mmCIF file of C-alpha atoms in Angstrom:
data_model
loop_
_atom_site.group_PDB
_atom_site.id
_atom_site.type_symbol
_atom_site.label_atom_id
_atom_site.label_comp_id
_atom_site.label_asym_id
_atom_site.label_seq_id
_atom_site.Cartn_x
_atom_site.Cartn_y
_atom_site.Cartn_z
ATOM 1 C CA MET A 1 -68.436 4.165 12.313
ATOM 2 C CA ILE A 2 -67.245 2.711 8.796
ATOM 3 C CA ARG A 3 -65.954 5.627 7.771
ATOM 4 C CA SER A 4 -63.764 5.581 10.876
ATOM 5 C CA LEU A 5 -62.567 2.014 10.531
ATOM 6 C CA LEU A 6 -61.746 2.754 6.502
ATOM 7 C CA SER A 7 -59.785 6.063 7.869
ATOM 8 C CA SER A 8 -57.891 3.886 10.693
ATOM 9 C CA GLN A 9 -56.950 1.082 7.860
ATOM 10 C CA LEU A 10 -55.902 3.794 5.140
ATOM 11 C CA PHE A 11 -54.069 5.518 7.797
ATOM 12 C CA THR A 12 -52.303 1.777 8.808
ATOM 13 C CA ALA A 13 -51.753 1.257 5.373
ATOM 14 C CA PHE A 14 -50.373 4.689 4.409
ATOM 15 C CA LEU A 15 -47.903 4.240 7.723
ATOM 16 C CA LEU A 16 -46.961 0.701 6.641
ATOM 17 C CA ALA A 17 -45.920 2.308 3.270
ATOM 18 C CA PHE A 18 -44.233 4.987 4.860
ATOM 19 C CA PHE A 19 -41.899 2.751 6.995
ATOM 20 C CA GLY A 20 -41.086 0.222 4.030
ATOM 21 C CA TYR A 21 -40.180 2.930 2.139
ATOM 22 C CA LEU A 22 -37.961 4.455 4.887
ATOM 23 C CA ALA A 23 -36.486 0.860 5.593
ATOM 24 C CA LYS A 24 -35.961 0.633 1.954
ATOM 25 C CA TYR A 25 -34.228 3.629 1.569
ATOM 26 C CA TYR A 26 -32.263 3.260 4.586
ATOM 27 C CA ASN A 27 -31.047 -0.490 3.188
ATOM 28 C CA ASP A 28 -30.209 0.865 -0.337
ATOM 29 C CA LEU A 29 -27.992 3.848 1.570
ATOM 30 C CA LYS A 30 -25.974 0.932 3.518
ATOM 31 C CA ILE A 31 -25.647 -0.662 0.311
ATOM 32 C CA ALA A 32 -23.888 2.605 -1.298
ATOM 33 C CA GLN A 33 -22.258 3.201 1.514
ATOM 34 C CA ARG A 34 -20.948 0.030 1.410
ATOM 35 C CA LYS A 35 -20.030 -0.270 -2.394
ATOM 36 C CA ASP A 36 -18.267 2.902 -2.098
ATOM 37 C CA ARG A 37 -16.472 2.000 0.170
ATOM 38 C CA LEU A 38 -15.426 -1.402 -1.488
ATOM 39 C CA GLU A 39 -14.206 0.353 -4.302
ATOM 40 C CA ARG A 40 -12.163 2.744 -2.097
ATOM 41 C CA VAL A 41 -10.446 -0.391 -0.692
ATOM 42 C CA ASN A 42 -10.404 -2.233 -3.993
ATOM 43 C CA GLN A 43 -8.439 1.070 -5.415
ATOM 44 C CA GLN A 44 -5.921 1.350 -2.596
ATOM 45 C CA LEU A 45 -5.428 -2.543 -2.557
ATOM 46 C CA ARG A 46 -4.888 -2.587 -6.779
ATOM 47 C CA LEU A 47 -2.789 0.380 -7.003
ATOM 48 C CA LEU A 48 -1.035 1.153 -4.204
ATOM 49 C CA TYR A 49 -0.950 -1.230 -1.454
ATOM 50 C CA GLY A 50 -1.237 -4.641 -3.313
ATOM 51 C CA PRO A 51 1.805 -3.381 -5.771
ATOM 52 C CA LEU A 52 4.006 -1.468 -2.666
ATOM 53 C CA TYR A 53 3.805 -4.991 -0.773
ATOM 54 C CA ALA A 54 4.779 -6.786 -3.868
ATOM 55 C CA ALA A 55 7.710 -4.763 -4.807
ATOM 56 C CA ALA A 56 8.755 -4.939 -1.384
ATOM 57 C CA GLN A 57 8.988 -8.198 -0.648
ATOM 58 C CA ALA A 58 10.952 -8.677 -4.184
ATOM 59 C CA ALA A 59 13.189 -5.995 -2.437
ATOM 60 C CA ASN A 60 13.587 -8.063 0.571
ATOM 61 C CA ARG A 61 13.872 -11.558 -1.222
ATOM 62 C CA ALA A 62 16.602 -9.638 -3.558
ATOM 63 C CA TRP A 63 18.483 -8.387 -0.949
ATOM 64 C CA VAL A 64 18.763 -11.535 1.157
ATOM 65 C CA ARG A 65 19.936 -13.601 -2.128
ATOM 66 C CA PHE A 66 22.219 -10.957 -2.383
ATOM 67 C CA ARG A 67 23.582 -11.023 1.302
ATOM 68 C CA GLN A 68 24.045 -14.995 1.040
ATOM 69 C CA THR A 69 26.065 -14.817 -1.818
ATOM 70 C CA CYS A 70 28.051 -11.408 -1.186
ATOM 71 C CA ARG A 71 29.716 -10.731 2.023
ATOM 72 C CA ALA A 72 27.006 -12.985 3.861
ATOM 73 C CA GLY A 73 26.492 -12.120 7.731
ATOM 74 C CA GLY A 74 27.299 -8.370 9.054
ATOM 75 C CA ALA A 75 27.256 -5.178 7.827
ATOM 76 C CA PHE A 76 27.998 -4.988 3.978
ATOM 77 C CA PHE A 77 29.932 -1.445 4.418
ATOM 78 C CA ASP A 78 31.686 -2.229 7.901
ATOM 79 C CA PRO A 79 34.257 0.166 8.396
ATOM 80 C CA ALA A 80 36.226 -2.668 10.304
ATOM 81 C CA SER A 81 36.440 -5.028 7.438
ATOM 82 C CA PRO A 82 34.992 -2.806 4.578
ATOM 83 C CA PRO A 83 34.046 -4.672 0.967
ATOM 84 C CA ASN A 84 37.443 -5.323 -1.892
ATOM 85 C CA GLU A 85 36.876 -4.165 -5.446
ATOM 86 C CA GLU A 86 34.847 -7.019 -6.332
ATOM 87 C CA GLU A 87 32.194 -6.706 -3.962
ATOM 88 C CA LEU A 88 31.783 -3.220 -4.578
ATOM 89 C CA ASP A 89 31.837 -3.783 -8.263
ATOM 90 C CA ALA A 90 28.929 -6.509 -7.250
ATOM 91 C CA TRP A 91 27.508 -3.807 -4.929
ATOM 92 C CA ARG A 92 26.910 -1.311 -7.721
ATOM 93 C CA LEU A 93 25.579 -4.113 -10.099
ATOM 94 C CA TRP A 94 22.760 -5.254 -7.847
ATOM 95 C CA MET A 95 22.122 -1.348 -6.731
ATOM 96 C CA SER A 96 21.782 -0.333 -10.355
ATOM 97 C CA GLU A 97 19.868 -3.433 -11.905
ATOM 98 C CA VAL A 98 17.936 -4.532 -9.134
ATOM 99 C CA PHE A 99 17.578 -2.871 -5.958
ATOM 100 C CA MET A 100 17.114 0.810 -7.834
ATOM 101 C CA PRO A 101 14.450 -0.164 -10.267
ATOM 102 C CA LEU A 102 12.649 -1.780 -7.434
ATOM 103 C CA ASN A 103 13.207 1.339 -4.958
ATOM 104 C CA LEU A 104 12.117 3.588 -8.236
ATOM 105 C CA ARG A 105 9.059 1.298 -8.590
ATOM 106 C CA MET A 106 7.870 1.433 -5.179
ATOM 107 C CA GLU A 107 8.503 5.544 -5.299
ATOM 108 C CA LYS A 108 6.458 5.705 -8.364
ATOM 109 C CA ILE A 109 3.669 3.436 -6.701
ATOM 110 C CA ILE A 110 3.915 5.911 -3.393
ATOM 111 C CA VAL A 111 3.752 9.452 -5.411
ATOM 112 C CA GLU A 112 1.323 8.212 -7.862
ATOM 113 C CA ASN A 113 -1.031 7.298 -5.394
ATOM 114 C CA ALA A 114 -0.743 9.197 -2.368
ATOM 115 C CA ASP A 115 -4.866 9.818 -2.325
ATOM 116 C CA LEU A 116 -5.023 6.319 -1.323
ATOM 117 C CA PHE A 117 -2.766 6.555 1.732
ATOM 118 C CA LEU A 118 -4.374 4.989 5.083
ATOM 119 C CA ASP A 119 -3.544 7.605 7.137
ATOM 120 C CA ASP A 120 -4.117 11.409 6.758
ATOM 121 C CA GLU A 121 -0.444 11.592 6.620
ATOM 122 C CA MET A 122 2.428 9.919 4.643
ATOM 123 C CA ALA A 123 3.921 7.175 7.147
ATOM 124 C CA SER A 124 7.271 7.162 7.903
ATOM 125 C CA PRO A 125 8.346 4.491 6.099
ATOM 126 C CA LEU A 126 7.387 5.665 2.640
ATOM 127 C CA LEU A 127 8.769 9.033 3.600
ATOM 128 C CA VAL A 128 11.604 7.675 4.093
ATOM 129 C CA LEU A 129 11.697 5.523 1.265
ATOM 130 C CA CYS A 130 11.283 8.445 -1.081
ATOM 131 C CA ALA A 131 14.324 9.832 1.072
ATOM 132 C CA HIS A 132 16.450 7.336 0.463
ATOM 133 C CA VAL A 133 15.462 6.927 -3.469
ATOM 134 C CA ALA A 134 16.357 10.478 -4.045
ATOM 135 C CA ALA A 135 19.318 10.595 -2.084
ATOM 136 C CA TYR A 136 20.711 7.863 -4.165
ATOM 137 C CA LYS A 137 19.997 9.031 -7.631
ATOM 138 C CA PRO A 138 23.109 11.486 -7.241
ATOM 139 C CA VAL A 139 25.029 8.399 -6.431
ATOM 140 C CA LEU A 140 24.082 6.279 -9.102
ATOM 141 C CA LYS A 141 24.547 9.401 -11.454
ATOM 142 C CA LYS A 142 27.917 9.624 -10.435
ATOM 143 C CA TRP A 143 28.845 5.601 -11.034
ATOM 144 C CA GLY A 144 27.294 6.524 -14.677
ATOM 145 C CA GLN A 145 30.090 8.879 -15.062
ATOM 146 C CA GLY A 146 32.859 6.742 -13.682
ATOM 147 C CA ASP A 147 33.013 8.244 -10.303
ATOM 148 C CA PHE A 148 33.054 5.564 -7.539
ATOM 149 C CA SER A 149 34.095 7.536 -4.362
ATOM 150 C CA GLU A 150 30.355 7.269 -2.944
ATOM 151 C CA ASN A 151 28.570 3.791 -2.344
ATOM 152 C CA THR A 152 25.460 4.392 -0.290
ATOM 153 C CA SER A 153 22.703 6.942 0.016
ATOM 154 C CA LYS A 154 22.449 9.538 2.799
ATOM 155 C CA VAL A 155 19.501 8.209 3.733
ATOM 156 C CA ASN A 156 19.183 4.049 4.709
ATOM 157 C CA PHE A 157 16.136 1.780 2.987
ATOM 158 C CA PRO A 158 13.659 2.143 5.631
ATOM 159 C CA PRO A 159 14.051 -1.395 7.469
ATOM 160 C CA ASP A 160 10.109 -1.317 8.816
ATOM 161 C CA LEU A 161 8.841 -0.919 5.099
ATOM 162 C CA LEU A 162 8.010 -4.362 4.273
ATOM 163 C CA ASP A 163 6.195 -4.649 7.613
ATOM 164 C CA TYR A 164 4.783 -1.659 7.026
ATOM 165 C CA ALA A 165 3.264 -2.437 3.561
ATOM 166 C CA GLU A 166 2.177 -6.244 4.753
ATOM 167 C CA ALA A 167 -0.062 -4.971 7.594
ATOM 168 C CA CYS A 168 -1.646 -2.421 5.366
ATOM 169 C CA PHE A 169 -2.367 -5.069 2.576
ATOM 170 C CA LYS A 170 -3.551 -7.625 5.268
ATOM 171 C CA ARG A 171 -5.632 -4.885 6.675
ATOM 172 C CA LEU A 172 -7.551 -3.782 3.771
ATOM 173 C CA LYS A 173 -7.916 -7.630 2.692
ATOM 174 C CA GLN A 174 -9.980 -8.712 5.771
ATOM 175 C CA GLU A 175 -11.831 -5.143 5.145
ATOM 176 C CA GLN A 176 -12.899 -5.885 1.680
ATOM 177 C CA ALA A 177 -13.612 -9.814 2.756
ATOM 178 C CA ALA A 178 -16.045 -8.414 5.241
ATOM 179 C CA LEU A 179 -17.900 -5.538 3.033
ATOM 180 C CA LEU A 180 -18.076 -8.100 0.020
ATOM 181 C CA GLY A 181 -19.574 -10.315 2.991
ATOM 182 C CA LYS A 182 -22.002 -7.546 4.301
ATOM 183 C CA LEU A 183 -22.814 -6.621 0.676
ATOM 184 C CA LYS A 184 -23.664 -10.436 -0.068
ATOM 185 C CA GLN A 185 -25.859 -10.553 2.903
ATOM 186 C CA LEU A 186 -27.783 -7.013 2.003
ATOM 187 C CA ASN A 187 -28.888 -8.297 -1.892
#
């Protein structure tokens, strides 16, 4: 009888220890997975979507300011009312010194951090931006040689880039906050 009771208590202790180990293992696994996911989100924010969002905001604000001071309202290159030489000079200056450097910065962010995309494929605004930048390079090269026969890229700047960058940035910031909260609860 005593032997059976000791055997039963030993078995119960073993089961409790085993299930305690399993619970700790499962908890440690969940913490490690959340930490890994948090590290990935932090990289996406730090290297891709944070800098992209900041540069897209800067480009947008610069564009708005430029348009407030030069040919406000309507399209800049309106066929019915084309820009004059002074306006074209302003266009080339802003494009060379403000917009293209920001565009090149965004292109570099995208190309160097393609492994951090949220989606499996490159999103359309990112593809269009890279094509826009590539198509502007020969135009600026011509300007540097004194040839002003072309003024624009063959591919327009993606109008939805800022919205895309903002949505991705905010989505990742929310996920980051949730992961940080869950990790604090588990620790």
